[in-house]
């Protein structure tokens, strides 16, 4: 099942195990999140423990499925989650003006279990 079909069916579950700040050596940092279809076509909602739901625009870019946040909704931060074939995922958060300006994570995504 491709990621757009999974998003429409039951959502996508992602788990990231490592993070890197401003391109430095990766360190252990766990983040679990879910992406579900939003009521507006072409958008998804990201849910993660301790964070408020965030809207993400959805686009297909070649073999990758991309989810992009809008900095207007996230106080100047923006994030991109790219999911490739086989579920390999990369998440990059750009935080202008913060001590750590770019936070990147690597992990995997899969279709979420239907509930």
mmCIF file with all atom_site columns, C-alpha atoms in Angstrom:
data_model
loop_
_atom_site.group_PDB
_atom_site.id
_atom_site.type_symbol
_atom_site.label_atom_id
_atom_site.label_alt_id
_atom_site.label_comp_id
_atom_site.label_asym_id
_atom_site.label_entity_id
_atom_site.label_seq_id
_atom_site.pdbx_PDB_ins_code
_atom_site.Cartn_x
_atom_site.Cartn_y
_atom_site.Cartn_z
_atom_site.occupancy
_atom_site.B_iso_or_equiv
_atom_site.pdbx_formal_charge
_atom_site.auth_seq_id
_atom_site.auth_comp_id
_atom_site.auth_asym_id
_atom_site.auth_atom_id
_atom_site.pdbx_PDB_model_num
ATOM 1   C CA . UNK A 1 1   ? 0.000   0.000  0.000  1.00 0.00 ? 1   UNK A CA 1
ATOM 2   C CA . UNK A 1 2   ? 1.414   3.379  -0.893 1.00 0.00 ? 2   UNK A CA 1
ATOM 3   C CA . UNK A 1 3   ? 1.466   6.146  1.712  1.00 0.00 ? 3   UNK A CA 1
ATOM 4   C CA . UNK A 1 4   ? -1.322  8.233  0.154  1.00 0.00 ? 4   UNK A CA 1
ATOM 5   C CA . UNK A 1 5   ? -3.632  5.201  0.188  1.00 0.00 ? 5   UNK A CA 1
ATOM 6   C CA . UNK A 1 6   ? -2.603  4.436  3.782  1.00 0.00 ? 6   UNK A CA 1
ATOM 7   C CA . UNK A 1 7   ? -3.306  8.044  4.793  1.00 0.00 ? 7   UNK A CA 1
ATOM 8   C CA . UNK A 1 8   ? -6.811  7.857  3.331  1.00 0.00 ? 8   UNK A CA 1
ATOM 9   C CA . UNK A 1 9   ? -7.559  4.408  4.776  1.00 0.00 ? 9   UNK A CA 1
ATOM 10  C CA . UNK A 1 10  ? -6.460  4.603  8.413  1.00 0.00 ? 10  UNK A CA 1
ATOM 11  C CA . UNK A 1 11  ? -3.514  6.993  8.657  1.00 0.00 ? 11  UNK A CA 1
ATOM 12  C CA . UNK A 1 12  ? 0.237   6.601  8.958  1.00 0.00 ? 12  UNK A CA 1
ATOM 13  C CA . UNK A 1 13  ? 2.285   5.824  12.074 1.00 0.00 ? 13  UNK A CA 1
ATOM 14  C CA . UNK A 1 14  ? 5.896   7.031  12.174 1.00 0.00 ? 14  UNK A CA 1
ATOM 15  C CA . UNK A 1 15  ? 8.652   6.303  14.640 1.00 0.00 ? 15  UNK A CA 1
ATOM 16  C CA . UNK A 1 16  ? 11.915  8.240  14.663 1.00 0.00 ? 16  UNK A CA 1
ATOM 17  C CA . UNK A 1 17  ? 14.813  6.889  16.743 1.00 0.00 ? 17  UNK A CA 1
ATOM 18  C CA . UNK A 1 18  ? 17.618  9.387  16.120 1.00 0.00 ? 18  UNK A CA 1
ATOM 19  C CA . UNK A 1 19  ? 17.988  13.146 15.747 1.00 0.00 ? 19  UNK A CA 1
ATOM 20  C CA . UNK A 1 20  ? 20.693  15.525 14.625 1.00 0.00 ? 20  UNK A CA 1
ATOM 21  C CA . UNK A 1 21  ? 21.028  19.219 15.431 1.00 0.00 ? 21  UNK A CA 1
ATOM 22  C CA . UNK A 1 22  ? 22.391  21.480 12.704 1.00 0.00 ? 22  UNK A CA 1
ATOM 23  C CA . UNK A 1 23  ? 24.006  18.520 10.900 1.00 0.00 ? 23  UNK A CA 1
ATOM 24  C CA . UNK A 1 24  ? 26.036  17.300 13.872 1.00 0.00 ? 24  UNK A CA 1
ATOM 25  C CA . UNK A 1 25  ? 26.466  13.652 14.824 1.00 0.00 ? 25  UNK A CA 1
ATOM 26  C CA . UNK A 1 26  ? 23.108  11.886 15.404 1.00 0.00 ? 26  UNK A CA 1
ATOM 27  C CA . UNK A 1 27  ? 21.999  10.977 18.911 1.00 0.00 ? 27  UNK A CA 1
ATOM 28  C CA . UNK A 1 28  ? 19.235  8.775  20.324 1.00 0.00 ? 28  UNK A CA 1
ATOM 29  C CA . UNK A 1 29  ? 15.952  10.677 20.411 1.00 0.00 ? 29  UNK A CA 1
ATOM 30  C CA . UNK A 1 30  ? 12.602  8.934  20.136 1.00 0.00 ? 30  UNK A CA 1
ATOM 31  C CA . UNK A 1 31  ? 9.569   10.564 18.528 1.00 0.00 ? 31  UNK A CA 1
ATOM 32  C CA . UNK A 1 32  ? 6.369   8.752  17.612 1.00 0.00 ? 32  UNK A CA 1
ATOM 33  C CA . UNK A 1 33  ? 3.705   10.495 15.567 1.00 0.00 ? 33  UNK A CA 1
ATOM 34  C CA . UNK A 1 34  ? 0.611   9.793  13.520 1.00 0.00 ? 34  UNK A CA 1
ATOM 35  C CA . UNK A 1 35  ? -0.573  11.402 10.319 1.00 0.00 ? 35  UNK A CA 1
ATOM 36  C CA . UNK A 1 36  ? -4.286  11.229 9.539  1.00 0.00 ? 36  UNK A CA 1
ATOM 37  C CA . UNK A 1 37  ? -6.320  12.653 6.673  1.00 0.00 ? 37  UNK A CA 1
ATOM 38  C CA . UNK A 1 38  ? -7.680  16.132 7.415  1.00 0.00 ? 38  UNK A CA 1
ATOM 39  C CA . UNK A 1 39  ? -11.181 17.244 6.420  1.00 0.00 ? 39  UNK A CA 1
ATOM 40  C CA . UNK A 1 40  ? -9.667  19.538 3.754  1.00 0.00 ? 40  UNK A CA 1
ATOM 41  C CA . UNK A 1 41  ? -8.427  17.714 0.655  1.00 0.00 ? 41  UNK A CA 1
ATOM 42  C CA . UNK A 1 42  ? -4.637  17.713 0.252  1.00 0.00 ? 42  UNK A CA 1
ATOM 43  C CA . UNK A 1 43  ? -3.972  18.075 3.988  1.00 0.00 ? 43  UNK A CA 1
ATOM 44  C CA . UNK A 1 44  ? -3.129  15.782 6.881  1.00 0.00 ? 44  UNK A CA 1
ATOM 45  C CA . UNK A 1 45  ? -3.070  16.272 10.646 1.00 0.00 ? 45  UNK A CA 1
ATOM 46  C CA . UNK A 1 46  ? 0.024   15.329 12.626 1.00 0.00 ? 46  UNK A CA 1
ATOM 47  C CA . UNK A 1 47  ? -0.542  14.089 16.169 1.00 0.00 ? 47  UNK A CA 1
ATOM 48  C CA . UNK A 1 48  ? 2.283   13.551 18.628 1.00 0.00 ? 48  UNK A CA 1
ATOM 49  C CA . UNK A 1 49  ? 2.343   13.245 22.401 1.00 0.00 ? 49  UNK A CA 1
ATOM 50  C CA . UNK A 1 50  ? 2.905   16.599 24.044 1.00 0.00 ? 50  UNK A CA 1
ATOM 51  C CA . UNK A 1 51  ? 2.231   18.579 20.843 1.00 0.00 ? 51  UNK A CA 1
ATOM 52  C CA . UNK A 1 52  ? -0.942  20.110 19.512 1.00 0.00 ? 52  UNK A CA 1
ATOM 53  C CA . UNK A 1 53  ? -2.383  18.741 16.257 1.00 0.00 ? 53  UNK A CA 1
ATOM 54  C CA . UNK A 1 54  ? -0.666  20.407 13.312 1.00 0.00 ? 54  UNK A CA 1
ATOM 55  C CA . UNK A 1 55  ? -1.901  20.691 9.706  1.00 0.00 ? 55  UNK A CA 1
ATOM 56  C CA . UNK A 1 56  ? 0.439   19.482 6.964  1.00 0.00 ? 56  UNK A CA 1
ATOM 57  C CA . UNK A 1 57  ? 0.050   19.894 3.190  1.00 0.00 ? 57  UNK A CA 1
ATOM 58  C CA . UNK A 1 58  ? 0.459   16.571 1.361  1.00 0.00 ? 58  UNK A CA 1
ATOM 59  C CA . UNK A 1 59  ? 2.301   16.172 -1.959 1.00 0.00 ? 59  UNK A CA 1
ATOM 60  C CA . UNK A 1 60  ? 3.793   13.376 -4.040 1.00 0.00 ? 60  UNK A CA 1
ATOM 61  C CA . UNK A 1 61  ? 7.345   14.136 -5.183 1.00 0.00 ? 61  UNK A CA 1
ATOM 62  C CA . UNK A 1 62  ? 8.563   11.301 -7.377 1.00 0.00 ? 62  UNK A CA 1
ATOM 63  C CA . UNK A 1 63  ? 8.794   8.184  -5.210 1.00 0.00 ? 63  UNK A CA 1
ATOM 64  C CA . UNK A 1 64  ? 8.524   10.260 -2.009 1.00 0.00 ? 64  UNK A CA 1
ATOM 65  C CA . UNK A 1 65  ? 5.369   11.349 -0.183 1.00 0.00 ? 65  UNK A CA 1
ATOM 66  C CA . UNK A 1 66  ? 5.950   14.724 1.475  1.00 0.00 ? 66  UNK A CA 1
ATOM 67  C CA . UNK A 1 67  ? 4.125   16.396 4.352  1.00 0.00 ? 67  UNK A CA 1
ATOM 68  C CA . UNK A 1 68  ? 4.898   20.107 4.876  1.00 0.00 ? 68  UNK A CA 1
ATOM 69  C CA . UNK A 1 69  ? 3.753   22.248 7.784  1.00 0.00 ? 69  UNK A CA 1
ATOM 70  C CA . UNK A 1 70  ? 2.985   25.920 7.474  1.00 0.00 ? 70  UNK A CA 1
ATOM 71  C CA . UNK A 1 71  ? 5.000   28.233 9.721  1.00 0.00 ? 71  UNK A CA 1
ATOM 72  C CA . UNK A 1 72  ? 1.928   30.440 10.153 1.00 0.00 ? 72  UNK A CA 1
ATOM 73  C CA . UNK A 1 73  ? 0.317   27.648 12.182 1.00 0.00 ? 73  UNK A CA 1
ATOM 74  C CA . UNK A 1 74  ? 3.473   26.769 14.097 1.00 0.00 ? 74  UNK A CA 1
ATOM 75  C CA . UNK A 1 75  ? 4.862   30.107 15.347 1.00 0.00 ? 75  UNK A CA 1
ATOM 76  C CA . UNK A 1 76  ? 7.696   30.472 12.835 1.00 0.00 ? 76  UNK A CA 1
ATOM 77  C CA . UNK A 1 77  ? 8.757   26.803 12.806 1.00 0.00 ? 77  UNK A CA 1
ATOM 78  C CA . UNK A 1 78  ? 8.133   24.641 9.809  1.00 0.00 ? 78  UNK A CA 1
ATOM 79  C CA . UNK A 1 79  ? 8.601   20.938 9.300  1.00 0.00 ? 79  UNK A CA 1
ATOM 80  C CA . UNK A 1 80  ? 8.841   18.545 6.389  1.00 0.00 ? 80  UNK A CA 1
ATOM 81  C CA . UNK A 1 81  ? 8.332   14.798 6.648  1.00 0.00 ? 81  UNK A CA 1
ATOM 82  C CA . UNK A 1 82  ? 9.420   12.814 3.580  1.00 0.00 ? 82  UNK A CA 1
ATOM 83  C CA . UNK A 1 83  ? 8.444   9.149  3.364  1.00 0.00 ? 83  UNK A CA 1
ATOM 84  C CA . UNK A 1 84  ? 10.119  7.028  0.724  1.00 0.00 ? 84  UNK A CA 1
ATOM 85  C CA . UNK A 1 85  ? 9.505   3.589  -0.710 1.00 0.00 ? 85  UNK A CA 1
ATOM 86  C CA . UNK A 1 86  ? 9.557   0.924  1.965  1.00 0.00 ? 86  UNK A CA 1
ATOM 87  C CA . UNK A 1 87  ? 8.684   3.430  4.682  1.00 0.00 ? 87  UNK A CA 1
ATOM 88  C CA . UNK A 1 88  ? 12.077  5.101  5.216  1.00 0.00 ? 88  UNK A CA 1
ATOM 89  C CA . UNK A 1 89  ? 11.330  8.563  6.637  1.00 0.00 ? 89  UNK A CA 1
ATOM 90  C CA . UNK A 1 90  ? 13.185  11.809 7.236  1.00 0.00 ? 90  UNK A CA 1
ATOM 91  C CA . UNK A 1 91  ? 11.787  14.714 9.250  1.00 0.00 ? 91  UNK A CA 1
ATOM 92  C CA . UNK A 1 92  ? 13.411  18.149 9.190  1.00 0.00 ? 92  UNK A CA 1
ATOM 93  C CA . UNK A 1 93  ? 12.278  20.983 11.456 1.00 0.00 ? 93  UNK A CA 1
ATOM 94  C CA . UNK A 1 94  ? 13.479  24.499 10.692 1.00 0.00 ? 94  UNK A CA 1
ATOM 95  C CA . UNK A 1 95  ? 13.400  26.813 13.739 1.00 0.00 ? 95  UNK A CA 1
ATOM 96  C CA . UNK A 1 96  ? 14.719  30.242 12.675 1.00 0.00 ? 96  UNK A CA 1
ATOM 97  C CA . UNK A 1 97  ? 16.211  32.295 15.492 1.00 0.00 ? 97  UNK A CA 1
ATOM 98  C CA . UNK A 1 98  ? 16.553  29.336 17.884 1.00 0.00 ? 98  UNK A CA 1
ATOM 99  C CA . UNK A 1 99  ? 19.844  27.994 19.230 1.00 0.00 ? 99  UNK A CA 1
ATOM 100 C CA . UNK A 1 100 ? 19.272  24.780 17.289 1.00 0.00 ? 100 UNK A CA 1
ATOM 101 C CA . UNK A 1 101 ? 18.005  26.044 13.944 1.00 0.00 ? 101 UNK A CA 1
ATOM 102 C CA . UNK A 1 102 ? 17.647  22.733 12.103 1.00 0.00 ? 102 UNK A CA 1
ATOM 103 C CA . UNK A 1 103 ? 16.623  19.474 13.744 1.00 0.00 ? 103 UNK A CA 1
ATOM 104 C CA . UNK A 1 104 ? 16.555  16.388 11.544 1.00 0.00 ? 104 UNK A CA 1
ATOM 105 C CA . UNK A 1 105 ? 15.301  12.902 12.396 1.00 0.00 ? 105 UNK A CA 1
ATOM 106 C CA . UNK A 1 106 ? 15.432  9.543  10.657 1.00 0.00 ? 106 UNK A CA 1
ATOM 107 C CA . UNK A 1 107 ? 13.007  6.694  11.117 1.00 0.00 ? 107 UNK A CA 1
ATOM 108 C CA . UNK A 1 108 ? 10.287  4.586  9.537  1.00 0.00 ? 108 UNK A CA 1
ATOM 109 C CA . UNK A 1 109 ? 6.607   4.987  8.744  1.00 0.00 ? 109 UNK A CA 1
ATOM 110 C CA . UNK A 1 110 ? 3.927   2.407  8.065  1.00 0.00 ? 110 UNK A CA 1
ATOM 111 C CA . UNK A 1 111 ? 0.167   2.268  7.602  1.00 0.00 ? 111 UNK A CA 1
ATOM 112 C CA . UNK A 1 112 ? -1.514  2.774  10.978 1.00 0.00 ? 112 UNK A CA 1
ATOM 113 C CA . UNK A 1 113 ? -3.554  -0.078 12.394 1.00 0.00 ? 113 UNK A CA 1
ATOM 114 C CA . UNK A 1 114 ? -7.268  0.492  11.783 1.00 0.00 ? 114 UNK A CA 1
ATOM 115 C CA . UNK A 1 115 ? -9.061  1.263  15.036 1.00 0.00 ? 115 UNK A CA 1
#
